[in-house]
Amino acid sequence: NAGVTQTPKFRILKIGQSMTLQCAQDMNHNYMYWYRQDPGMGLKLIYYSVGAGITDKGEVPNGYNVSRSTTEDFPLRLELAAPSQTSVYFCASSSELENYGYTFGSGTRLTVV
Amino acid sequence: AQSVTQPDIHITVSEGASLELRCNYSYGATPYLFWYVQSPGQGLQLLLKYFSGDTLVQGIKGFEAEFKRSQSSFNLRKPSVHWSDAAEYFCAVGTTGGGNKLTFGTGTQLKVEL
């Protein structure tokens, strides 16, 4: 029972580079989310999805893009990395059948230099 | 818009002592409330949740929380803390409509002294 799997766990990017953070869940959850966590700031919602083909912006979407072509996968794309995107990124999923409690991945620590 | 305040950034307790972590929320309707715990380098794990009904909810690892509508609070408690409880704790408020988005507090770092 893998739950939510995030890859990679660590990454260093140069300013202006692009990358995709991968997220996959095997619980058939319809809701998926991307949060970033910065020290002392809690978690901020970047993007979320209520099902395959449907995505929407969260609180801090600038500089990011997402897609949801399948129920299982919800990748996060950084097009032109900036130092302000240095953070820990968490993917999560939930469903009505589990009373909306989130299952989190273990996170991706990204450093932009 | 909903919001969550965790007024204590750091708390230190002795092992075996009782614990209470504070959480205040702002939301126009009946909130859905959650407590999560994060160990260093790990993701967040759900401790407990309140949706409706009994205002005292029990969670994993011996934690409980009480929903007090009059005080807009959802404080987390444990009668006797263990050294392994040292971690960061996050309170969150959510809604079931609009994608079930959760708004998190800024967290409380718990240190346990042996």
PDB file of N, CA and C in Angstrom, chain A residues 58-95:
ATOM      1  N   GLY A  58      -4.537  27.568  -6.341  1.00  0.00           N
ATOM      2  CA  GLY A  58      -4.645  27.767  -4.918  1.00  0.00           C
ATOM      3  C   GLY A  58      -4.204  29.157  -4.538  1.00  0.00           C
ATOM      4  N   GLU A  59      -3.572  29.263  -3.392  1.00  0.00           N
ATOM      5  CA  GLU A  59      -3.194  30.559  -2.847  1.00  0.00           C
ATOM      6  C   GLU A  59      -1.941  31.147  -3.501  1.00  0.00           C
ATOM      7  N   VAL A  60      -1.001  30.273  -3.908  1.00  0.00           N
ATOM      8  CA  VAL A  60       0.294  30.749  -4.429  1.00  0.00           C
ATOM      9  C   VAL A  60       0.656  30.060  -5.743  1.00  0.00           C
ATOM     10  N   PRO A  61      -0.116  30.246  -6.818  1.00  0.00           N
ATOM     11  CA  PRO A  61       0.105  29.496  -8.057  1.00  0.00           C
ATOM     12  C   PRO A  61       1.174  30.044  -8.991  1.00  0.00           C
ATOM     13  N   ASN A  62       1.602  31.303  -8.788  1.00  0.00           N
ATOM     14  CA  ASN A  62       2.492  31.935  -9.752  1.00  0.00           C
ATOM     15  C   ASN A  62       3.823  31.203  -9.861  1.00  0.00           C
ATOM     16  N   GLY A  63       4.223  30.915 -11.107  1.00  0.00           N
ATOM     17  CA  GLY A  63       5.478  30.222 -11.367  1.00  0.00           C
ATOM     18  C   GLY A  63       5.339  28.720 -11.474  1.00  0.00           C
ATOM     19  N   TYR A  64       4.113  28.227 -11.342  1.00  0.00           N
ATOM     20  CA  TYR A  64       3.850  26.785 -11.370  1.00  0.00           C
ATOM     21  C   TYR A  64       2.734  26.457 -12.360  1.00  0.00           C
ATOM     22  N   ASN A  65       2.755  25.212 -12.814  1.00  0.00           N
ATOM     23  CA  ASN A  65       1.653  24.684 -13.603  1.00  0.00           C
ATOM     24  C   ASN A  65       1.414  23.230 -13.241  1.00  0.00           C
ATOM     25  N   VAL A  66       0.184  22.775 -13.455  1.00  0.00           N
ATOM     26  CA  VAL A  66      -0.158  21.387 -13.163  1.00  0.00           C
ATOM     27  C   VAL A  66      -0.994  20.819 -14.295  1.00  0.00           C
ATOM     28  N   SER A  67      -1.107  19.503 -14.270  1.00  0.00           N
ATOM     29  CA  SER A  67      -2.021  18.798 -15.165  1.00  0.00           C
ATOM     30  C   SER A  67      -2.537  17.579 -14.427  1.00  0.00           C
ATOM     31  N   ARG A  68      -3.671  17.085 -14.838  1.00  0.00           N
ATOM     32  CA  ARG A  68      -4.235  15.880 -14.214  1.00  0.00           C
ATOM     33  C   ARG A  68      -4.899  15.061 -15.316  1.00  0.00           C
ATOM     34  N   SER A  69      -4.089  14.271 -15.993  1.00  0.00           N
ATOM     35  CA  SER A  69      -4.605  13.468 -17.094  1.00  0.00           C
ATOM     36  C   SER A  69      -5.194  12.144 -16.608  1.00  0.00           C
ATOM     37  N   THR A  70      -4.790  11.699 -15.438  1.00  0.00           N
ATOM     38  CA  THR A  70      -5.323  10.456 -14.866  1.00  0.00           C
ATOM     39  C   THR A  70      -5.694  10.702 -13.410  1.00  0.00           C
ATOM     40  N   THR A  71      -6.473   9.803 -12.834  1.00  0.00           N
ATOM     41  CA  THR A  71      -6.803   9.915 -11.416  1.00  0.00           C
ATOM     42  C   THR A  71      -5.561   9.788 -10.543  1.00  0.00           C
ATOM     43  N   GLU A  72      -4.597   8.977 -10.981  1.00  0.00           N
ATOM     44  CA  GLU A  72      -3.452   8.648 -10.139  1.00  0.00           C
ATOM     45  C   GLU A  72      -2.378   9.724 -10.080  1.00  0.00           C
ATOM     46  N   ASP A  73      -2.172  10.466 -11.168  1.00  0.00           N
ATOM     47  CA  ASP A  73      -0.986  11.315 -11.283  1.00  0.00           C
ATOM     48  C   ASP A  73      -1.328  12.802 -11.283  1.00  0.00           C
ATOM     49  N   PHE A  74      -0.473  13.569 -10.618  1.00  0.00           N
ATOM     50  CA  PHE A  74      -0.706  15.021 -10.525  1.00  0.00           C
ATOM     51  C   PHE A  74       0.654  15.712 -10.491  1.00  0.00           C
ATOM     52  N   PRO A  75       1.323  15.852 -11.632  1.00  0.00           N
ATOM     53  CA  PRO A  75       2.648  16.472 -11.654  1.00  0.00           C
ATOM     54  C   PRO A  75       2.587  17.987 -11.530  1.00  0.00           C
ATOM     55  N   LEU A  76       3.628  18.544 -10.914  1.00  0.00           N
ATOM     56  CA  LEU A  76       3.776  19.998 -10.745  1.00  0.00           C
ATOM     57  C   LEU A  76       4.964  20.443 -11.559  1.00  0.00           C
ATOM     58  N   ARG A  77       4.764  21.435 -12.408  1.00  0.00           N
ATOM     59  CA  ARG A  77       5.793  21.909 -13.320  1.00  0.00           C
ATOM     60  C   ARG A  77       6.276  23.285 -12.891  1.00  0.00           C
ATOM     61  N   LEU A  78       7.600  23.426 -12.795  1.00  0.00           N
ATOM     62  CA  LEU A  78       8.230  24.727 -12.603  1.00  0.00           C
ATOM     63  C   LEU A  78       8.915  25.085 -13.908  1.00  0.00           C
ATOM     64  N   GLU A  79       8.514  26.168 -14.537  1.00  0.00           N
ATOM     65  CA  GLU A  79       9.036  26.496 -15.863  1.00  0.00           C
ATOM     66  C   GLU A  79      10.347  27.261 -15.828  1.00  0.00           C
ATOM     67  N   LEU A  80      10.425  28.296 -15.040  1.00  0.00           N
ATOM     68  CA  LEU A  80      11.638  29.121 -14.949  1.00  0.00           C
ATOM     69  C   LEU A  80      11.942  29.286 -13.460  1.00  0.00           C
ATOM     70  N   ALA A  81      12.785  28.405 -12.961  1.00  0.00           N
ATOM     71  CA  ALA A  81      13.014  28.370 -11.524  1.00  0.00           C
ATOM     72  C   ALA A  81      13.619  29.679 -11.013  1.00  0.00           C
ATOM     73  N   ALA A  82      13.126  30.108  -9.851  1.00  0.00           N
ATOM     74  CA  ALA A  82      13.620  31.314  -9.197  1.00  0.00           C
ATOM     75  C   ALA A  82      13.971  30.966  -7.754  1.00  0.00           C
ATOM     76  N   PRO A  83      14.889  31.725  -7.137  1.00  0.00           N
ATOM     77  CA  PRO A  83      15.264  31.432  -5.739  1.00  0.00           C
ATOM     78  C   PRO A  83      14.060  31.409  -4.794  1.00  0.00           C
ATOM     79  N   SER A  84      13.018  32.182  -5.108  1.00  0.00           N
ATOM     80  CA  SER A  84      11.825  32.214  -4.248  1.00  0.00           C
ATOM     81  C   SER A  84      11.074  30.884  -4.243  1.00  0.00           C
ATOM     82  N   GLN A  85      11.412  30.016  -5.178  1.00  0.00           N
ATOM     83  CA  GLN A  85      10.764  28.707  -5.221  1.00  0.00           C
ATOM     84  C   GLN A  85      11.522  27.647  -4.427  1.00  0.00           C
ATOM     85  N   THR A  86      12.592  28.051  -3.786  1.00  0.00           N
ATOM     86  CA  THR A  86      13.269  27.154  -2.845  1.00  0.00           C
ATOM     87  C   THR A  86      12.313  26.854  -1.700  1.00  0.00           C
ATOM     88  N   SER A  87      12.005  25.578  -1.521  1.00  0.00           N
ATOM     89  CA  SER A  87      10.979  25.204  -0.558  1.00  0.00           C
ATOM     90  C   SER A  87      10.915  23.691  -0.459  1.00  0.00           C
ATOM     91  N   VAL A  88      10.050  23.219   0.425  1.00  0.00           N
ATOM     92  CA  VAL A  88       9.698  21.801   0.460  1.00  0.00           C
ATOM     93  C   VAL A  88       8.284  21.674  -0.090  1.00  0.00           C
ATOM     94  N   TYR A  89       8.127  20.794  -1.050  1.00  0.00           N
ATOM     95  CA  TYR A  89       6.847  20.639  -1.737  1.00  0.00           C
ATOM     96  C   TYR A  89       6.193  19.325  -1.322  1.00  0.00           C
ATOM     97  N   PHE A  90       4.918  19.434  -0.965  1.00  0.00           N
ATOM     98  CA  PHE A  90       4.167  18.253  -0.574  1.00  0.00           C
ATOM     99  C   PHE A  90       2.972  18.068  -1.493  1.00  0.00           C
ATOM    100  N   CYS A  91       2.800  16.841  -1.907  1.00  0.00           N
ATOM    101  CA  CYS A  91       1.606  16.426  -2.628  1.00  0.00           C
ATOM    102  C   CYS A  91       0.700  15.690  -1.642  1.00  0.00           C
ATOM    103  N   ALA A  92      -0.605  15.835  -1.813  1.00  0.00           N
ATOM    104  CA  ALA A  92      -1.554  15.156  -0.934  1.00  0.00           C
ATOM    105  C   ALA A  92      -2.774  14.745  -1.740  1.00  0.00           C
ATOM    106  N   SER A  93      -3.514  13.795  -1.204  1.00  0.00           N
ATOM    107  CA  SER A  93      -4.755  13.378  -1.842  1.00  0.00           C
ATOM    108  C   SER A  93      -5.812  13.131  -0.774  1.00  0.00           C
ATOM    109  N   SER A  94      -7.075  13.167  -1.201  1.00  0.00           N
ATOM    110  CA  SER A  94      -8.165  12.896  -0.271  1.00  0.00           C
ATOM    111  C   SER A  94      -9.407  12.458  -1.036  1.00  0.00           C
ATOM    112  N   SER A  95     -10.397  11.986  -0.308  1.00  0.00           N
ATOM    113  CA  SER A  95     -11.667  11.618  -0.923  1.00  0.00           C
ATOM    114  C   SER A  95     -12.781  11.705   0.094  1.00  0.00           C
TER     115      SER A  95
END
